[in-house]
mmCIF file of C-alpha atoms and ligand atoms in Angstrom:
data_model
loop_
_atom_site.group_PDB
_atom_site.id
_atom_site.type_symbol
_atom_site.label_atom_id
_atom_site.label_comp_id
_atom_site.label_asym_id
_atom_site.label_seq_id
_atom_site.Cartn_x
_atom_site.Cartn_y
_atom_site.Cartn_z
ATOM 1 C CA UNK S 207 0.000 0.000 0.000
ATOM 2 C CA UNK S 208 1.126 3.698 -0.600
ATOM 3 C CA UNK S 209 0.518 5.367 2.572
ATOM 4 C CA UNK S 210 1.179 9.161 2.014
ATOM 5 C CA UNK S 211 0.603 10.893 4.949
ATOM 6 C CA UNK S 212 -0.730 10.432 8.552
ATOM 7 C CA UNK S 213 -4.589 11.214 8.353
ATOM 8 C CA UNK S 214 -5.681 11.775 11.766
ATOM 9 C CA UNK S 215 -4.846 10.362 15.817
ATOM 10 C CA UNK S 216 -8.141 9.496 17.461
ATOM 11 C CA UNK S 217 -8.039 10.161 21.013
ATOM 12 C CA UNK S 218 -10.591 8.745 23.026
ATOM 13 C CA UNK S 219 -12.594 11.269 25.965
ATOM 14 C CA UNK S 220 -15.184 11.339 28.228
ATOM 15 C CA UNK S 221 -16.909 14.569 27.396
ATOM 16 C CA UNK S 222 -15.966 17.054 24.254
ATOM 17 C CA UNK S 223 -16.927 19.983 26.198
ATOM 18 C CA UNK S 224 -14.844 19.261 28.924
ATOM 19 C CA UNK S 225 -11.886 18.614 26.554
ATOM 20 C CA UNK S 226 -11.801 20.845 24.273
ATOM 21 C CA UNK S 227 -10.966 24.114 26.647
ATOM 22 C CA UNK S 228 -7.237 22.006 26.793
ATOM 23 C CA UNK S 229 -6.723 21.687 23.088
ATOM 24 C CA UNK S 230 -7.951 25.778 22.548
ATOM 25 C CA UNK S 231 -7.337 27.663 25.457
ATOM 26 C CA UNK S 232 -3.932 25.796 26.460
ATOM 27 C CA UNK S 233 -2.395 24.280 23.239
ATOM 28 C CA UNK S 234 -4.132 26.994 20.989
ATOM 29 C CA UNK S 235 -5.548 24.619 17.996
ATOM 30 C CA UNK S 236 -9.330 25.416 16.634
ATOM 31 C CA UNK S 237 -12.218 22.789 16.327
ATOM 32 C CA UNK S 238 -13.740 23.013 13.001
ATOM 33 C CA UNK S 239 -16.156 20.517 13.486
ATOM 34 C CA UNK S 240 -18.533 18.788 15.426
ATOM 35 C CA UNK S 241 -20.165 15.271 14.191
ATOM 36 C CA UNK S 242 -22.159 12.530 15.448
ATOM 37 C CA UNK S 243 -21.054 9.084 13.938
ATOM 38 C CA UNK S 244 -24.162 7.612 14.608
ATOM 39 C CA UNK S 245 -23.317 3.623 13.190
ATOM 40 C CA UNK S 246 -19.355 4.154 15.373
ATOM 41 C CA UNK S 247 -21.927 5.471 18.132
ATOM 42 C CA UNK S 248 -19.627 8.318 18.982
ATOM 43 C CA UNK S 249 -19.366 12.133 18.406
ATOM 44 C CA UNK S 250 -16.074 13.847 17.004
ATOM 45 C CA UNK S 251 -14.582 16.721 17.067
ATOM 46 C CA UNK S 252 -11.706 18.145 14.832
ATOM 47 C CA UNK S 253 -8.821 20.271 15.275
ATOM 48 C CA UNK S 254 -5.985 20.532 12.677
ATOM 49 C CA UNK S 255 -2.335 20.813 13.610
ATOM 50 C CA UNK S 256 -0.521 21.514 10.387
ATOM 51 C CA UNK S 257 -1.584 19.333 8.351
ATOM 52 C CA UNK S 258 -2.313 16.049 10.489
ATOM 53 C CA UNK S 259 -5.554 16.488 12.246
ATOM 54 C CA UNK S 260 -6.671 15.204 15.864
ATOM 55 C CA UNK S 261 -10.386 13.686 16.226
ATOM 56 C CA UNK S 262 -11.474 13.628 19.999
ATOM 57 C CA UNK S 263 -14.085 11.004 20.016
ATOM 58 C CA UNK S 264 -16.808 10.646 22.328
ATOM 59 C CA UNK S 265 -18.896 7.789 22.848
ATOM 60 C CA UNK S 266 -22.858 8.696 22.858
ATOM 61 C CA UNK S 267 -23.901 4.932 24.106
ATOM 62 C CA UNK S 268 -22.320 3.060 26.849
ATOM 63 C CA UNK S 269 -21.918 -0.070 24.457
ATOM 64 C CA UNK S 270 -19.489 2.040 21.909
ATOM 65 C CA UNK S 271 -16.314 0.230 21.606
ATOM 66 C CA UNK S 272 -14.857 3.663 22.923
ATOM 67 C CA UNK S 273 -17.017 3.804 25.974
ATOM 68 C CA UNK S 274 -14.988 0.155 26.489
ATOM 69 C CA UNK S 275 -12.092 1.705 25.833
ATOM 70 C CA UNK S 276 -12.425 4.493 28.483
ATOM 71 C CA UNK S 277 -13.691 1.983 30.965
ATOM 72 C CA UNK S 278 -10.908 -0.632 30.818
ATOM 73 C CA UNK S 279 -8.272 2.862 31.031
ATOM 74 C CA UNK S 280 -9.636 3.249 34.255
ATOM 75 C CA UNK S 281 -12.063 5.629 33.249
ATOM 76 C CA UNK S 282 -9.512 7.868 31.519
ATOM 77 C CA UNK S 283 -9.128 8.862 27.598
ATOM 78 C CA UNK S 284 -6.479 8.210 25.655
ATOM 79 C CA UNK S 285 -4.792 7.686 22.438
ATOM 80 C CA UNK S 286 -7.269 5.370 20.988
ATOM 81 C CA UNK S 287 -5.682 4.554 16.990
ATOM 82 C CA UNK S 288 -3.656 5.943 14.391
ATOM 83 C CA UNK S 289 -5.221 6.661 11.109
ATOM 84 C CA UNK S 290 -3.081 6.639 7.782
ATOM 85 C CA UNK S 291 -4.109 8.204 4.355
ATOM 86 C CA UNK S 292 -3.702 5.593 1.994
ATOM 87 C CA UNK S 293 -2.958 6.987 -1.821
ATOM 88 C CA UNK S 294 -3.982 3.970 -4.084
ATOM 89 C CA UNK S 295 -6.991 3.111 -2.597
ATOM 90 C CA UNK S 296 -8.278 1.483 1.203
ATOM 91 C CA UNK S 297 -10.187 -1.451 -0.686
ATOM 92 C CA UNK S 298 -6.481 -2.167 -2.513
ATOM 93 C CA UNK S 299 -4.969 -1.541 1.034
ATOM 94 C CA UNK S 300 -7.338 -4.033 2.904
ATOM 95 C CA UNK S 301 -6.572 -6.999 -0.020
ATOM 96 C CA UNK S 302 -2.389 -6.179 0.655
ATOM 97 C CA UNK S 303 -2.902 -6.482 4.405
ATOM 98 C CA UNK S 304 -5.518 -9.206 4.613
ATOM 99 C CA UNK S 305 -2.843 -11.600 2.056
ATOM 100 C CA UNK S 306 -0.353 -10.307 4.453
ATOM 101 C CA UNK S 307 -2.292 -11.834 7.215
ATOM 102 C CA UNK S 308 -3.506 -9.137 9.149
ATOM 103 C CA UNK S 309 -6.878 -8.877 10.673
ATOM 104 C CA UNK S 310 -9.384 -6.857 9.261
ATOM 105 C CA UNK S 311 -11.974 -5.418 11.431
ATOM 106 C CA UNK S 312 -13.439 -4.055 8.290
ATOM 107 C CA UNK S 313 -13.894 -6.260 5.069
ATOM 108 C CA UNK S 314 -14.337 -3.694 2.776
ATOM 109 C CA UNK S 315 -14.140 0.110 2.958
ATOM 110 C CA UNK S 316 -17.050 2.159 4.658
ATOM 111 C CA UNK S 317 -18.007 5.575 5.084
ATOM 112 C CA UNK S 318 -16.202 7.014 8.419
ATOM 113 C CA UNK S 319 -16.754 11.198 9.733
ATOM 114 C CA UNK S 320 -15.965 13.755 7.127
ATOM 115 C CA UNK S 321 -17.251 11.247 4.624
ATOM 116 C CA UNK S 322 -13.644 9.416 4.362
ATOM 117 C CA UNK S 323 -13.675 6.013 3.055
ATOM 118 C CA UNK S 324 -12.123 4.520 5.854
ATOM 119 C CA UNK S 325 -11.575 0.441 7.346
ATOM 120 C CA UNK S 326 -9.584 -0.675 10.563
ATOM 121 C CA UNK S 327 -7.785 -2.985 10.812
ATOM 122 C CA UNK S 328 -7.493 -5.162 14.681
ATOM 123 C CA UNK S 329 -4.849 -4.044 17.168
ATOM 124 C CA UNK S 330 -4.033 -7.816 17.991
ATOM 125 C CA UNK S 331 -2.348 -8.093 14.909
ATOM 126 C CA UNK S 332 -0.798 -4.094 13.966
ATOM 127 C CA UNK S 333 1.808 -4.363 17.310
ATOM 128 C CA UNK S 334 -1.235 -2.915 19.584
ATOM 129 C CA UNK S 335 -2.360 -0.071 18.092
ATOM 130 C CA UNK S 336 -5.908 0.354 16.087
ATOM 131 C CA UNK S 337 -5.034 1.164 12.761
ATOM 132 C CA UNK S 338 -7.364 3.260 10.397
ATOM 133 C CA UNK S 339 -6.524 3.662 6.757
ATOM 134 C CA UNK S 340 -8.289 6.133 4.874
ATOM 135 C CA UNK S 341 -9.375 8.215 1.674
ATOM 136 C CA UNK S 342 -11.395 10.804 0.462
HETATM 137 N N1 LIG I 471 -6.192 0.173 20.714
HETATM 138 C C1 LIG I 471 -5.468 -0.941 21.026
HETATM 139 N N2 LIG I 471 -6.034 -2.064 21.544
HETATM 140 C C2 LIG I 471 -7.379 -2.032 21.743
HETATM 141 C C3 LIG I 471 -8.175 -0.918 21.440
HETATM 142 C C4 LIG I 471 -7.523 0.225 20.918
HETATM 143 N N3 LIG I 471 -8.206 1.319 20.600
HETATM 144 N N4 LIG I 471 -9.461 -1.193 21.742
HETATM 145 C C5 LIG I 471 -9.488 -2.460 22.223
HETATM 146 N N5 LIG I 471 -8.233 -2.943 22.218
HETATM 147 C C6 LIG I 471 -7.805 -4.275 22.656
HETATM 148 C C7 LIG I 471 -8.417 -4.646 23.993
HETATM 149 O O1 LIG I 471 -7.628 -4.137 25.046
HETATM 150 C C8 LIG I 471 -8.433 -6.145 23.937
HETATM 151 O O2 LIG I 471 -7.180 -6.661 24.274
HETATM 152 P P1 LIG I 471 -7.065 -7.938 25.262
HETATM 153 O O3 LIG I 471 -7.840 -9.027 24.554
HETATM 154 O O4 LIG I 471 -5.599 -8.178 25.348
HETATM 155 O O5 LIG I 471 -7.706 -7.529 26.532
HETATM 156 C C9 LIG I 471 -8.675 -6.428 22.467
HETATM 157 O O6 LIG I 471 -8.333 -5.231 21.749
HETATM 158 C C10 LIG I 471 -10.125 -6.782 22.138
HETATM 159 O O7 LIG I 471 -10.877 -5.879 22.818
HETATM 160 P P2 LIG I 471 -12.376 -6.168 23.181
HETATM 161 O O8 LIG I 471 -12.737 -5.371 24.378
HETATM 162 O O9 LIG I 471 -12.658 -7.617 23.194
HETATM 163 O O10 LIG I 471 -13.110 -5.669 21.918
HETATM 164 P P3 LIG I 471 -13.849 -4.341 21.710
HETATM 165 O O11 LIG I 471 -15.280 -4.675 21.666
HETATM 166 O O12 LIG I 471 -13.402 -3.257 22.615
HETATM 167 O O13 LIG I 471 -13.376 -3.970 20.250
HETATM 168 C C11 LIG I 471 -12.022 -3.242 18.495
HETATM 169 C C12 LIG I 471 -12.054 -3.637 19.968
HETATM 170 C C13 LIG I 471 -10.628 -2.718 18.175
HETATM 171 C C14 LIG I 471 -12.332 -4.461 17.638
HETATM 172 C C15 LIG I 471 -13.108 -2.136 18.296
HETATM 173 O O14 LIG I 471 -12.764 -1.008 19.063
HETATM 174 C C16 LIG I 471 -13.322 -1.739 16.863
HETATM 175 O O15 LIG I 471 -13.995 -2.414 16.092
HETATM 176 N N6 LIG I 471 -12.752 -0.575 16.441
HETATM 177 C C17 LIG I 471 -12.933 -0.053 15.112
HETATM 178 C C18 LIG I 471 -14.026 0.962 15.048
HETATM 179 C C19 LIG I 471 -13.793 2.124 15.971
HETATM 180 O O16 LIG I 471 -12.795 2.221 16.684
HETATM 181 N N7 LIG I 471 -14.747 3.071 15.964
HETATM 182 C C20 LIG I 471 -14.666 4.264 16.763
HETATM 183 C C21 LIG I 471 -14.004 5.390 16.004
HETATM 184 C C22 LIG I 471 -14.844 5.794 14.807
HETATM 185 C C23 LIG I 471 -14.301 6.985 14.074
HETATM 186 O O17 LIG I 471 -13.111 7.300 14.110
HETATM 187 O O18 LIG I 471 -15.152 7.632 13.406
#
């Protein structure tokens, strides 16, 4: 796969509102936007540092995956996966890894926030961290 750039870092929070006075009032950056993912059961917000972006998700149900995530942290956010812009394609990039014996998560690409094409692929087999590769 021909990954050109790195997309976006998800970090996982409780709240938005109670996160985002760190990002703007101590490190400076500017949410640009606010959306629900309703099928990921989450809501994200954007800020844009250069030219990688950061995506502070929240869960909106207690069974998102991210509301799991938070819980087995101890109740604490955190970086929660790594998302790579892929230039030739994420359906071409899911074949590579799948032949290359990685899990997929997703079999085929799907429509992710911002209206990226996006898949994951499962931490248990990218060295522990959830891996999203995406396009526009
Ligand atoms: N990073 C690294 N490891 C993770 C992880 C993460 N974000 N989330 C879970 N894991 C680990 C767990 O710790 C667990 O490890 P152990 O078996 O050693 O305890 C293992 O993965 C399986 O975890 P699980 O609790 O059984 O499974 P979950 O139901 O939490 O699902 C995962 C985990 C990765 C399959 C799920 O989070 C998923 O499908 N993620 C892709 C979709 C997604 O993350 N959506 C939210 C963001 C949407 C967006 O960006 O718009």
């Amino acid at each position: 796969m021909k990954i050109s750039h790195i997309e976006h870092l998800g970090i996982a929070v409780k709240s938005i509102e109670e996160s985002l006075p760190y990002y703007e009032n101590v490190l400076g950056l500017k949410c640009y936007n606010i959306e629900v993912v309703e099928d990921q059961k989450v809501k994200t917000a954007f800020l844009k540092v250069g030219e990688v972006k950061l995506e502070l998700l929240e869960p909106t149900s207690p069974e998102s995956t991210v509301a799991k995530f938070i819980e087995k942290n101890n109740g604490r956010g955190g970086i929660h996966h790594l998302a790579f812009a892929v230039e030739d394609g994420v359906a071409n990039a899911l074949a590579e890894a799948s032949d290359k014996g990685i899990q997929l998560i997703d079999k085929a690409p799907r429509k992710g926030a911002e209206n990226l094409n996006i898949a994951f692929l499962h931490p248990k087999s990218t060295q522990g961290v959830l891996t999203e590769l995406c396009e526009k």
